Amino acid sequence: MNTRRGAAAILGLAIATGGLAALAQPSAGPQTGIVFRNTVTGETLDIGQGKEGGRETEAVKTFLQTGKNPYIDDKSCLRNGESLYATSCSGCHGHLAEGKLGPGLNDNYWTYPANTEDTGLFATIFGGANGMMGPHNENLNPDEILQVVTWIRHLYTGPVRDAVWLNDEQKKTYKPYKDGETFPKEVKGQCKPLDN
């Protein structure tokens, strides 16, 4: 009986000091990579669920182990991310992620602070959040979600110092989206053109 009370007291203390929101944030698991959690409930997300495919790419394997998005400045992935974002996200978040029905995604204010990290943004897209933000794991596979994250990061207009998803070298050369910018289908990189 004392053991149960002790465990309950420790859990209560963890919630009181860290807040329930801390339980909902992505966290690294021991040697198995990232544990993705629902942005609102904190429940573990099963990345094996949802749309078929897109789980065996090198980028996804790397991301699931390290939380780093290898596509972040790859023009071929930006090309695909733009298209995927346009069909899956722009209706609510705006063509340039400026916000419409859903919040803006192109500045340094995040409705969910975990979304400053690519792991948090991935979890929100995969598992959904509050309001009209339902899970997108049925219409986007994990590799496609990484490409969407890449495009959202490219639309960022805030101070580059706040772009925690970029490493120091990427911050030095970061150039946000400019109106009219395009990435041709034949641009080389890690992402092959999407099937139309």
Coordinates of C-alpha atoms in Angstrom, one line a residue:
M1 CA 0.0 0.0 0.0
N2 CA 2.8 2.4 0.8
T3 CA 4.4 1.7 -2.6
R4 CA 1.3 2.8 -4.4
R5 CA 1.0 6.0 -2.3
G6 CA 4.7 6.7 -3.0
A7 CA 4.2 6.2 -6.8
A8 CA 1.1 8.3 -6.8
A9 CA 2.9 11.0 -4.8
I10 CA 5.8 11.0 -7.3
L11 CA 3.5 11.2 -10.2
G12 CA 1.5 14.0 -8.5
L13 CA 4.8 15.9 -7.9
A14 CA 5.9 15.4 -11.5
I15 CA 2.6 16.8 -12.7
A16 CA 2.6 19.7 -10.3
T17 CA 6.2 20.7 -11.0
G18 CA 6.4 20.0 -14.7
G19 CA 2.8 20.4 -15.6
L20 CA 0.7 18.0 -17.6
A21 CA 1.9 19.7 -20.8
A22 CA 5.4 18.4 -20.1
L23 CA 4.0 14.9 -20.3
A24 CA 2.6 15.6 -23.8
Q25 CA 6.0 16.7 -25.2
P26 CA 8.1 14.4 -27.4
S27 CA 10.9 12.7 -25.5
A28 CA 13.8 10.6 -26.3
G29 CA 13.5 7.0 -25.4
P30 CA 16.5 4.9 -24.2
Q31 CA 18.5 3.8 -27.2
T32 CA 15.3 3.2 -29.3
G33 CA 15.0 6.7 -30.7
I34 CA 12.2 9.2 -30.2
V35 CA 8.9 8.5 -28.5
F36 CA 6.2 10.6 -30.3
R37 CA 3.3 11.7 -28.1
N38 CA 0.0 13.2 -28.9
T39 CA 0.3 17.0 -28.7
V40 CA -2.8 17.3 -26.5
T41 CA -3.2 14.1 -24.5
G42 CA 0.4 13.0 -24.2
E43 CA -0.5 9.4 -25.3
T44 CA 2.2 7.6 -27.2
L45 CA 1.6 7.7 -31.0
D46 CA 2.0 4.5 -33.0
I47 CA 4.0 5.6 -36.0
G48 CA 3.2 2.2 -37.7
Q49 CA -0.4 3.3 -38.0
G50 CA -1.9 5.3 -40.9
K51 CA -1.1 5.6 -44.5
E52 CA 1.0 2.8 -46.0
G53 CA 4.6 3.4 -47.0
G54 CA 7.1 6.1 -46.2
R55 CA 8.5 4.4 -43.1
E56 CA 11.6 2.7 -44.6
T57 CA 13.3 5.8 -46.2
E58 CA 16.7 6.6 -44.8
A59 CA 15.4 10.1 -43.8
V60 CA 12.5 8.6 -41.7
K61 CA 14.9 6.0 -40.1
T62 CA 17.3 8.9 -39.1
F63 CA 14.4 11.1 -37.9
L64 CA 12.9 8.4 -35.8
Q65 CA 16.2 7.7 -34.1
T66 CA 17.6 11.3 -33.8
G67 CA 14.7 13.7 -34.2
K68 CA 16.6 15.5 -36.9
N69 CA 14.9 16.1 -40.2
P70 CA 17.5 15.3 -43.0
Y71 CA 15.2 17.0 -45.6
I72 CA 15.3 20.4 -43.9
D73 CA 17.1 22.3 -46.7
D74 CA 16.9 19.8 -49.6
K75 CA 15.3 21.5 -52.6
S76 CA 13.8 18.3 -54.0
C77 CA 12.0 17.8 -50.7
L78 CA 10.9 21.4 -50.6
R79 CA 9.3 20.9 -54.0
N80 CA 7.3 17.9 -52.7
G81 CA 6.6 19.5 -49.3
E82 CA 5.1 22.5 -51.1
S83 CA 2.7 20.3 -53.0
L84 CA 1.8 18.2 -50.0
Y85 CA 1.2 21.3 -47.9
A86 CA -1.0 22.8 -50.5
T87 CA -3.3 19.8 -50.6
S88 CA -3.3 18.9 -46.9
C89 CA -2.6 22.1 -44.9
S90 CA -3.1 25.4 -46.7
G91 CA -6.9 25.3 -46.5
C92 CA -6.7 25.9 -42.7
H93 CA -3.2 27.4 -42.3
G94 CA -3.0 29.6 -45.4
H95 CA -1.0 29.3 -48.6
L96 CA 2.1 30.8 -46.9
A97 CA 1.3 29.4 -43.5
E98 CA 0.1 32.8 -42.4
G99 CA -2.9 31.4 -40.7
K100 CA -6.6 31.2 -41.6
L101 CA -9.0 28.9 -39.7
G102 CA -5.9 27.3 -38.1
P103 CA -3.0 29.2 -36.5
G104 CA -0.1 30.7 -38.5
L105 CA 2.9 28.5 -38.8
N106 CA 5.4 30.9 -40.4
D107 CA 6.4 33.0 -37.4
N108 CA 8.1 32.3 -34.1
Y109 CA 4.9 32.0 -32.1
W110 CA 3.8 28.4 -31.7
T111 CA 0.4 27.4 -30.2
Y112 CA 2.1 24.2 -29.0
P113 CA 5.6 25.0 -27.9
A114 CA 6.7 21.5 -28.7
N115 CA 6.3 22.4 -32.4
T116 CA 9.4 24.5 -32.3
E117 CA 11.2 21.1 -32.6
D118 CA 10.6 19.0 -35.7
T119 CA 9.6 16.1 -33.5
G120 CA 6.8 18.1 -32.0
L121 CA 5.6 19.4 -35.4
F122 CA 5.7 15.9 -36.8
A123 CA 3.6 14.6 -33.8
T124 CA 1.0 17.3 -34.3
I125 CA 0.6 16.6 -38.0
F126 CA 0.6 12.8 -37.4
G127 CA -1.7 12.7 -34.4
G128 CA -3.6 15.9 -34.5
A129 CA -4.3 18.6 -31.9
N130 CA -7.2 20.7 -30.6
G131 CA -9.9 22.3 -32.7
M132 CA -10.2 21.3 -36.3
M133 CA -6.6 19.9 -36.4
G134 CA -7.3 16.2 -36.8
P135 CA -4.7 13.6 -37.4
H136 CA -3.2 13.5 -40.9
N137 CA -1.6 10.0 -40.6
E138 CA -4.3 8.6 -42.9
N139 CA -3.5 10.9 -45.8
L140 CA 0.3 11.5 -45.2
N141 CA 2.8 8.8 -44.5
P142 CA 5.8 9.6 -42.2
D143 CA 8.1 10.5 -45.1
E144 CA 5.5 12.8 -46.6
I145 CA 5.0 14.4 -43.1
L146 CA 8.8 15.1 -43.0
Q147 CA 8.5 16.8 -46.4
V148 CA 5.6 18.9 -45.2
V149 CA 7.6 19.9 -42.1
T150 CA 10.5 20.9 -44.4
W151 CA 8.1 23.2 -46.4
I152 CA 6.6 24.7 -43.2
R153 CA 10.1 25.5 -42.0
H154 CA 10.9 27.1 -45.4
L155 CA 8.0 29.4 -45.0
Y156 CA 9.3 30.7 -41.6
T157 CA 9.6 34.5 -41.4
G158 CA 10.7 34.9 -37.8
P159 CA 14.2 35.7 -36.5
V160 CA 16.6 33.0 -37.7
R161 CA 18.1 32.7 -34.2
D162 CA 14.7 31.2 -33.1
A163 CA 14.8 28.6 -35.8
V164 CA 15.9 25.8 -33.5
W165 CA 15.4 23.2 -36.3
L166 CA 18.4 24.6 -38.2
N167 CA 21.9 23.9 -37.2
D168 CA 24.5 26.8 -37.0
E169 CA 25.6 26.3 -40.6
Q170 CA 22.1 26.2 -41.9
K171 CA 21.2 29.4 -40.0
K172 CA 24.1 31.2 -41.8
T173 CA 22.7 30.4 -45.2
Y174 CA 18.9 30.3 -44.4
K175 CA 16.8 32.0 -47.1
P176 CA 13.0 31.9 -46.4
Y177 CA 10.5 31.5 -49.2
K178 CA 10.1 34.3 -51.6
D179 CA 6.9 34.8 -53.5
G180 CA 7.1 33.1 -56.9
E181 CA 9.9 30.8 -55.9
T182 CA 9.6 27.4 -57.5
F183 CA 11.6 24.1 -57.4
P184 CA 11.6 22.3 -60.8
K185 CA 10.6 18.7 -61.0
E186 CA 14.1 17.7 -62.1
V187 CA 15.9 19.3 -59.1
K188 CA 18.3 16.7 -57.6
G189 CA 18.1 15.6 -54.0
Q190 CA 16.8 13.0 -51.6
C191 CA 13.1 13.2 -52.6
K192 CA 11.9 11.8 -55.9
P193 CA 9.1 13.7 -57.5
L194 CA 5.6 12.9 -56.2
D195 CA 3.3 10.7 -58.3
N196 CA 0.5 12.9 -59.7

